[in-house]
Amino acid sequence: MSVLVVCPGKDPENWVKALKNQHPGMNVYVYPEEHDTEEVEFAITWNHPRGLFKNYPNLKVIASMGAGVDHILSDAALPDNVEVTKIVDDTLTEDMGDFVLSQVMNHIRGLHHYVKNQQKKQWEKFQYKRPQNTKVGIMGLGVLGNAVADKLHKNFFKVYGWSRTEKNCDNVTSFHGKDQLQEFLENSEILVCLLPLTDDTCDILNADLFDMLPEGAYIINVARGEHLVEHDLMKMIDNGHLSGASLDVFREEPLPDEHPFWDHPRINITPHIASLTKPESVVAQIAENYDRMKEDEPLKNKVEMEKGY
């Protein structure tokens, strides 16, 4: 019985070291080194090559290296009999809350204006808003969405939330379903996307949705690049309906040099760093699921395949 680590473009050594420290004696292979595919029953991955796992006849579990699982579920050749798990980690959760708070504060205080003006040696003051007078809407009220909502509430923002199904969250004015989406958006001066990526949420950040936001609304996307219709965002910023955007995720990563987002004065770019998985922080839960698989026990943080998260 062996574990396979698959993470093209990432250095796997920290994962291998953390796994062996956590679970001495675990036999770990790193793709694409030579190995016996029939030995592998458990895989740990981020952005695996499409169709790879159909070559592993005894594979039982695919564990995501992060909170997202769309990179796994989007593989049309995924074996039918495997279970998929995700990471739920306090460090990731706290980091996401800190990042979104920083982007919200950057926007209401206009700090990005001063960065640009410094480059031009231009002395100009901008009016700012206070948290108490700012409405923030969060799309997606899962673990990360709840953590972000709590962080914003503790910093005196008025917090609204929307989810596919009804959720009861402390200190959040909650909406759910398509019928309540417009009312939610009308109360979102800053819109934060933390939705899982599914067939229903792909391209959800589009012109029709933006049109329901208050004039001057600001977009923060820390979910997935595929949520956003890029040309709709630029059009709505350029016509003045949206004031700008902070984007941490993109359809193609790294963002190509020729992409127009790089040069847009009202779009702030970060390279998918809102919250980064630290192997030493999460291998304990992965190793526990490895043991649960061996003992034929229910897995923790298991993905509901029909929902996509």
mmCIF file of C-alpha atoms in Angstrom, residues 28-297:
data_model
loop_
_atom_site.group_PDB
_atom_site.id
_atom_site.type_symbol
_atom_site.label_atom_id
_atom_site.label_comp_id
_atom_site.label_asym_id
_atom_site.label_seq_id
_atom_site.Cartn_x
_atom_site.Cartn_y
_atom_site.Cartn_z
ATOM 1 C CA VAL A 28 5.439 7.715 -0.650
ATOM 2 C CA TYR A 29 5.893 8.046 -4.397
ATOM 3 C CA VAL A 30 6.193 11.380 -6.204
ATOM 4 C CA TYR A 31 4.745 11.653 -9.688
ATOM 5 C CA PRO A 32 6.220 11.206 -12.311
ATOM 6 C CA GLU A 33 8.953 9.028 -10.787
ATOM 7 C CA GLU A 34 8.708 5.329 -11.634
ATOM 8 C CA HIS A 35 6.379 3.328 -9.397
ATOM 9 C CA ASP A 36 3.961 0.438 -9.389
ATOM 10 C CA THR A 37 0.520 1.905 -10.120
ATOM 11 C CA GLU A 38 -1.200 -1.098 -8.555
ATOM 12 C CA GLU A 39 0.366 -0.323 -5.163
ATOM 13 C CA VAL A 40 -1.193 3.141 -4.893
ATOM 14 C CA GLU A 41 -4.425 3.366 -2.904
ATOM 15 C CA PHE A 42 -4.172 6.967 -1.669
ATOM 16 C CA ALA A 43 -3.219 10.069 -3.680
ATOM 17 C CA ILE A 44 -2.483 13.628 -2.543
ATOM 18 C CA THR A 45 -2.713 16.192 -5.303
ATOM 19 C CA TRP A 46 -2.999 19.701 -6.643
ATOM 20 C CA ASN A 47 -3.705 20.197 -10.362
ATOM 21 C CA HIS A 48 -2.933 16.665 -11.472
ATOM 22 C CA PRO A 49 -2.681 15.881 -15.214
ATOM 23 C CA ARG A 50 -6.161 15.147 -16.581
ATOM 24 C CA GLY A 51 -6.880 11.435 -16.814
ATOM 25 C CA LEU A 52 -3.935 10.424 -14.622
ATOM 26 C CA PHE A 53 -5.888 8.596 -11.930
ATOM 27 C CA LYS A 54 -7.645 6.205 -14.313
ATOM 28 C CA ASN A 55 -4.274 4.418 -14.454
ATOM 29 C CA TYR A 56 -4.481 3.397 -10.786
ATOM 30 C CA PRO A 57 -6.780 0.362 -10.485
ATOM 31 C CA ASN A 58 -6.649 0.184 -6.674
ATOM 32 C CA LEU A 59 -6.971 3.898 -5.899
ATOM 33 C CA LYS A 60 -9.498 4.554 -3.130
ATOM 34 C CA VAL A 61 -8.932 8.156 -1.972
ATOM 35 C CA ILE A 62 -7.800 11.394 -3.621
ATOM 36 C CA ALA A 63 -6.911 14.100 -1.100
ATOM 37 C CA SER A 64 -6.713 17.722 -2.169
ATOM 38 C CA MET A 65 -3.703 19.670 -0.908
ATOM 39 C CA GLY A 66 -5.972 22.638 -0.278
ATOM 40 C CA ALA A 67 -9.509 23.671 0.565
ATOM 41 C CA GLY A 68 -10.553 23.651 -3.101
ATOM 42 C CA VAL A 69 -11.433 20.463 -4.970
ATOM 43 C CA ASP A 70 -12.533 21.752 -8.383
ATOM 44 C CA HIS A 71 -9.086 20.892 -9.763
ATOM 45 C CA ILE A 72 -9.922 17.246 -8.979
ATOM 46 C CA LEU A 73 -13.616 17.112 -9.820
ATOM 47 C CA SER A 74 -13.132 18.835 -13.185
ATOM 48 C CA ASP A 75 -11.323 15.733 -14.446
ATOM 49 C CA ALA A 76 -13.879 13.933 -16.626
ATOM 50 C CA ALA A 77 -11.816 10.724 -16.386
ATOM 51 C CA LEU A 78 -11.904 10.574 -12.590
ATOM 52 C CA PRO A 79 -12.546 6.968 -11.445
ATOM 53 C CA ASP A 80 -16.122 6.438 -10.260
ATOM 54 C CA ASN A 81 -15.249 4.553 -7.095
ATOM 55 C CA VAL A 82 -12.821 6.993 -5.447
ATOM 56 C CA GLU A 83 -13.584 9.260 -2.505
ATOM 57 C CA VAL A 84 -12.313 12.844 -2.507
ATOM 58 C CA THR A 85 -11.325 14.852 0.562
ATOM 59 C CA LYS A 86 -10.454 18.499 1.141
ATOM 60 C CA ILE A 87 -8.380 20.403 3.657
ATOM 61 C CA VAL A 88 -10.071 22.169 6.563
ATOM 62 C CA ASP A 89 -7.387 24.039 8.470
ATOM 63 C CA ASP A 90 -7.538 26.819 11.048
ATOM 64 C CA THR A 91 -4.407 28.445 9.630
ATOM 65 C CA LEU A 92 -5.888 28.625 6.131
ATOM 66 C CA THR A 93 -9.113 29.978 7.569
ATOM 67 C CA GLU A 94 -7.410 32.683 9.629
ATOM 68 C CA ASP A 95 -5.174 33.692 6.730
ATOM 69 C CA MET A 96 -8.144 34.082 4.401
ATOM 70 C CA GLY A 97 -9.924 36.291 6.931
ATOM 71 C CA ASP A 98 -6.851 38.485 7.335
ATOM 72 C CA PHE A 99 -6.381 38.789 3.582
ATOM 73 C CA VAL A 100 -9.968 39.773 2.807
ATOM 74 C CA LEU A 101 -9.965 42.278 5.677
ATOM 75 C CA SER A 102 -6.770 43.824 4.296
ATOM 76 C CA GLN A 103 -8.295 44.157 0.811
ATOM 77 C CA VAL A 104 -11.499 45.661 2.175
ATOM 78 C CA MET A 105 -9.538 48.161 4.283
ATOM 79 C CA ASN A 106 -7.263 48.970 1.344
ATOM 80 C CA HIS A 107 -10.337 49.838 -0.693
ATOM 81 C CA ILE A 108 -12.257 51.960 1.814
ATOM 82 C CA ARG A 109 -9.108 53.883 2.775
ATOM 83 C CA GLY A 110 -8.015 54.285 -0.851
ATOM 84 C CA LEU A 111 -4.489 53.034 -0.162
ATOM 85 C CA HIS A 112 -3.976 51.787 -3.721
ATOM 86 C CA HIS A 113 -4.444 55.379 -4.930
ATOM 87 C CA TYR A 114 -1.537 56.522 -2.790
ATOM 88 C CA VAL A 115 0.732 53.743 -4.089
ATOM 89 C CA LYS A 116 0.057 54.884 -7.650
ATOM 90 C CA ASN A 117 0.456 58.566 -6.728
ATOM 91 C CA GLN A 118 3.783 57.904 -5.043
ATOM 92 C CA GLN A 119 5.078 56.506 -8.319
ATOM 93 C CA LYS A 120 3.967 59.747 -10.010
ATOM 94 C CA LYS A 121 5.199 61.963 -7.119
ATOM 95 C CA GLN A 122 1.669 63.289 -6.851
ATOM 96 C CA TRP A 123 0.334 64.689 -3.554
ATOM 97 C CA GLU A 124 -3.424 64.174 -3.490
ATOM 98 C CA LYS A 125 -5.872 63.302 -0.707
ATOM 99 C CA PHE A 126 -8.865 61.005 -1.091
ATOM 100 C CA GLN A 127 -11.996 60.796 1.049
ATOM 101 C CA TYR A 128 -12.375 57.480 2.847
ATOM 102 C CA LYS A 129 -15.196 55.438 4.394
ATOM 103 C CA ARG A 130 -15.323 53.934 7.858
ATOM 104 C CA PRO A 131 -16.130 50.258 8.525
ATOM 105 C CA GLN A 132 -19.258 51.202 10.455
ATOM 106 C CA ASN A 133 -20.652 52.795 7.295
ATOM 107 C CA THR A 134 -19.671 50.036 4.868
ATOM 108 C CA LYS A 135 -21.762 47.067 3.743
ATOM 109 C CA VAL A 136 -19.832 43.945 2.706
ATOM 110 C CA GLY A 137 -21.538 41.027 0.973
ATOM 111 C CA ILE A 138 -20.005 37.545 1.049
ATOM 112 C CA MET A 139 -21.001 34.991 -1.567
ATOM 113 C CA GLY A 140 -20.440 31.557 -0.050
ATOM 114 C CA LEU A 141 -21.004 30.841 3.639
ATOM 115 C CA GLY A 142 -18.913 27.718 4.133
ATOM 116 C CA VAL A 143 -15.997 27.464 6.542
ATOM 117 C CA LEU A 144 -14.007 30.230 4.844
ATOM 118 C CA GLY A 145 -17.022 32.462 4.253
ATOM 119 C CA ASN A 146 -18.050 32.232 7.897
ATOM 120 C CA ALA A 147 -14.526 33.045 9.044
ATOM 121 C CA VAL A 148 -14.333 36.083 6.780
ATOM 122 C CA ALA A 149 -17.757 37.257 7.929
ATOM 123 C CA ASP A 150 -16.707 36.948 11.578
ATOM 124 C CA LYS A 151 -13.467 38.855 10.943
ATOM 125 C CA LEU A 152 -15.315 41.686 9.204
ATOM 126 C CA HIS A 153 -18.013 41.843 11.880
ATOM 127 C CA LYS A 154 -15.369 42.118 14.616
ATOM 128 C CA ASN A 155 -13.947 45.075 12.695
ATOM 129 C CA PHE A 156 -17.343 46.801 12.693
ATOM 130 C CA PHE A 157 -18.419 46.217 9.080
ATOM 131 C CA LYS A 158 -22.056 45.546 8.243
ATOM 132 C CA VAL A 159 -21.933 41.993 6.901
ATOM 133 C CA TYR A 160 -24.349 40.301 4.508
ATOM 134 C CA GLY A 161 -24.093 36.752 3.205
ATOM 135 C CA TRP A 162 -25.534 34.663 0.395
ATOM 136 C CA SER A 163 -25.457 30.911 -0.133
ATOM 137 C CA ARG A 164 -27.148 28.333 -2.329
ATOM 138 C CA THR A 165 -29.115 26.926 0.601
ATOM 139 C CA GLU A 166 -30.233 28.543 3.834
ATOM 140 C CA LYS A 167 -27.483 29.116 6.410
ATOM 141 C CA ASN A 168 -27.761 30.627 9.868
ATOM 142 C CA CYS A 169 -24.588 32.557 10.650
ATOM 143 C CA ASP A 170 -23.937 34.689 13.694
ATOM 144 C CA ASN A 171 -23.765 38.442 13.069
ATOM 145 C CA VAL A 172 -24.572 38.055 9.352
ATOM 146 C CA THR A 173 -27.730 39.125 7.528
ATOM 147 C CA SER A 174 -28.173 35.989 5.442
ATOM 148 C CA PHE A 175 -29.836 35.385 2.094
ATOM 149 C CA HIS A 176 -30.086 32.204 0.067
ATOM 150 C CA GLY A 177 -31.203 30.901 -3.295
ATOM 151 C CA LYS A 178 -31.826 32.665 -6.580
ATOM 152 C CA ASP A 179 -34.952 34.433 -5.289
ATOM 153 C CA GLN A 180 -32.972 36.327 -2.632
ATOM 154 C CA LEU A 181 -29.854 37.030 -4.689
ATOM 155 C CA GLN A 182 -30.880 40.472 -5.900
ATOM 156 C CA GLU A 183 -31.756 41.753 -2.418
ATOM 157 C CA PHE A 184 -28.391 40.492 -1.178
ATOM 158 C CA LEU A 185 -26.517 42.204 -4.009
ATOM 159 C CA GLU A 186 -28.336 45.489 -3.478
ATOM 160 C CA ASN A 187 -26.794 45.540 0.026
ATOM 161 C CA SER A 188 -23.257 44.732 -1.130
ATOM 162 C CA GLU A 189 -21.091 47.824 -1.533
ATOM 163 C CA ILE A 190 -18.122 45.450 -1.486
ATOM 164 C CA LEU A 191 -18.743 41.963 -2.882
ATOM 165 C CA VAL A 192 -16.473 39.100 -1.788
ATOM 166 C CA CYS A 193 -16.636 35.828 -3.735
ATOM 167 C CA LEU A 194 -15.882 32.717 -1.666
ATOM 168 C CA LEU A 195 -18.112 30.275 -3.516
ATOM 169 C CA PRO A 196 -17.058 26.748 -4.419
ATOM 170 C CA LEU A 197 -16.605 26.291 -8.157
ATOM 171 C CA THR A 198 -19.465 24.198 -9.564
ATOM 172 C CA ASP A 199 -21.480 24.124 -12.782
ATOM 173 C CA ASP A 200 -23.937 26.530 -11.143
ATOM 174 C CA THR A 201 -21.321 29.040 -9.956
ATOM 175 C CA CYS A 202 -19.024 29.101 -13.001
ATOM 176 C CA ASP A 203 -19.248 32.584 -14.618
ATOM 177 C CA ILE A 204 -21.533 33.816 -11.818
ATOM 178 C CA LEU A 205 -19.612 37.106 -11.551
ATOM 179 C CA ASN A 206 -20.983 38.543 -14.790
ATOM 180 C CA ALA A 207 -22.566 41.718 -16.139
ATOM 181 C CA ASP A 208 -26.089 40.765 -15.054
ATOM 182 C CA LEU A 209 -24.932 40.216 -11.479
ATOM 183 C CA PHE A 210 -22.771 43.352 -11.437
ATOM 184 C CA ASP A 211 -25.748 45.390 -12.642
ATOM 185 C CA MET A 212 -27.639 44.468 -9.452
ATOM 186 C CA LEU A 213 -24.877 45.868 -7.244
ATOM 187 C CA PRO A 214 -24.965 49.488 -6.016
ATOM 188 C CA GLU A 215 -23.180 51.962 -8.265
ATOM 189 C CA GLY A 216 -19.539 52.195 -7.232
ATOM 190 C CA ALA A 217 -19.430 48.664 -5.784
ATOM 191 C CA TYR A 218 -16.077 46.913 -5.456
ATOM 192 C CA ILE A 219 -15.310 43.258 -6.268
ATOM 193 C CA ILE A 220 -12.971 40.949 -4.348
ATOM 194 C CA ASN A 221 -12.479 37.466 -5.808
ATOM 195 C CA VAL A 222 -10.577 34.971 -3.668
ATOM 196 C CA ALA A 223 -12.431 31.858 -4.843
ATOM 197 C CA ARG A 224 -11.633 30.736 -8.414
ATOM 198 C CA GLY A 225 -10.849 32.566 -11.625
ATOM 199 C CA GLU A 226 -13.617 30.686 -13.428
ATOM 200 C CA HIS A 227 -16.222 32.468 -11.319
ATOM 201 C CA LEU A 228 -15.432 35.715 -13.128
ATOM 202 C CA VAL A 229 -16.357 36.778 -16.650
ATOM 203 C CA GLU A 230 -13.299 38.939 -17.195
ATOM 204 C CA HIS A 231 -14.503 41.202 -20.009
ATOM 205 C CA ASP A 232 -17.733 41.905 -18.085
ATOM 206 C CA LEU A 233 -15.700 43.086 -15.102
ATOM 207 C CA MET A 234 -13.570 45.422 -17.200
ATOM 208 C CA LYS A 235 -16.612 46.795 -19.020
ATOM 209 C CA MET A 236 -18.441 47.544 -15.759
ATOM 210 C CA ILE A 237 -15.376 49.211 -14.258
ATOM 211 C CA ASP A 238 -14.709 51.278 -17.379
ATOM 212 C CA ASN A 239 -18.329 52.496 -17.583
ATOM 213 C CA GLY A 240 -18.195 53.584 -13.936
ATOM 214 C CA HIS A 241 -20.723 51.170 -12.452
ATOM 215 C CA LEU A 242 -17.994 49.341 -10.512
ATOM 216 C CA SER A 243 -15.208 51.235 -8.757
ATOM 217 C CA GLY A 244 -12.634 48.472 -9.151
ATOM 218 C CA ALA A 245 -11.590 44.995 -8.121
ATOM 219 C CA SER A 246 -9.077 43.031 -6.102
ATOM 220 C CA LEU A 247 -8.323 39.691 -7.779
ATOM 221 C CA ASP A 248 -6.296 36.869 -6.254
ATOM 222 C CA VAL A 249 -7.412 34.086 -8.625
ATOM 223 C CA PHE A 250 -7.488 33.830 -12.414
ATOM 224 C CA ARG A 251 -8.593 31.532 -15.223
ATOM 225 C CA GLU A 252 -4.973 31.094 -16.243
ATOM 226 C CA GLU A 253 -2.234 31.110 -13.616
ATOM 227 C CA PRO A 254 0.323 32.599 -13.718
ATOM 228 C CA LEU A 255 -1.519 35.487 -15.339
ATOM 229 C CA PRO A 256 -0.085 35.920 -18.870
ATOM 230 C CA ASP A 257 2.110 38.968 -19.476
ATOM 231 C CA GLU A 258 -0.244 40.250 -22.170
ATOM 232 C CA HIS A 259 -3.366 40.097 -20.003
ATOM 233 C CA PRO A 260 -5.123 43.497 -19.759
ATOM 234 C CA PHE A 261 -5.631 43.163 -16.004
ATOM 235 C CA TRP A 262 -1.934 43.955 -15.438
ATOM 236 C CA ASP A 263 -2.250 47.494 -16.760
ATOM 237 C CA HIS A 264 -5.736 48.343 -15.548
ATOM 238 C CA PRO A 265 -5.510 51.195 -13.010
ATOM 239 C CA ARG A 266 -8.497 49.994 -10.958
ATOM 240 C CA ILE A 267 -7.661 46.306 -10.738
ATOM 241 C CA ASN A 268 -5.329 45.091 -7.990
ATOM 242 C CA ILE A 269 -3.613 41.755 -8.603
ATOM 243 C CA THR A 270 -2.139 39.241 -6.169
ATOM 244 C CA PRO A 271 -0.776 35.829 -7.291
ATOM 245 C CA HIS A 272 -3.196 33.428 -5.559
ATOM 246 C CA ILE A 273 -1.746 34.002 -2.103
ATOM 247 C CA ALA A 274 -4.821 34.816 0.008
ATOM 248 C CA SER A 275 -4.182 31.651 2.023
ATOM 249 C CA LEU A 276 -1.403 29.156 1.348
ATOM 250 C CA THR A 277 -1.413 25.559 2.543
ATOM 251 C CA LYS A 278 1.487 24.704 4.849
ATOM 252 C CA PRO A 279 2.216 20.947 4.678
ATOM 253 C CA GLU A 280 3.248 20.694 8.320
ATOM 254 C CA SER A 281 -0.083 22.217 9.334
ATOM 255 C CA VAL A 282 -2.332 19.833 7.390
ATOM 256 C CA VAL A 283 -0.565 16.458 7.043
ATOM 257 C CA ALA A 284 -2.020 15.217 10.335
ATOM 258 C CA GLN A 285 -5.546 15.221 8.908
ATOM 259 C CA ILE A 286 -4.333 13.621 5.667
ATOM 260 C CA ALA A 287 -2.474 10.911 7.569
ATOM 261 C CA GLU A 288 -5.557 10.299 9.713
ATOM 262 C CA ASN A 289 -7.653 9.758 6.588
ATOM 263 C CA TYR A 290 -4.982 7.398 5.265
ATOM 264 C CA ASP A 291 -5.380 5.323 8.430
ATOM 265 C CA ARG A 292 -9.167 5.569 8.213
ATOM 266 C CA MET A 293 -9.018 4.270 4.639
ATOM 267 C CA LYS A 294 -6.907 1.303 5.737
ATOM 268 C CA GLU A 295 -9.392 0.493 8.525
ATOM 269 C CA ASP A 296 -12.382 1.060 6.238
ATOM 270 C CA GLU A 297 -13.657 3.875 8.470
#
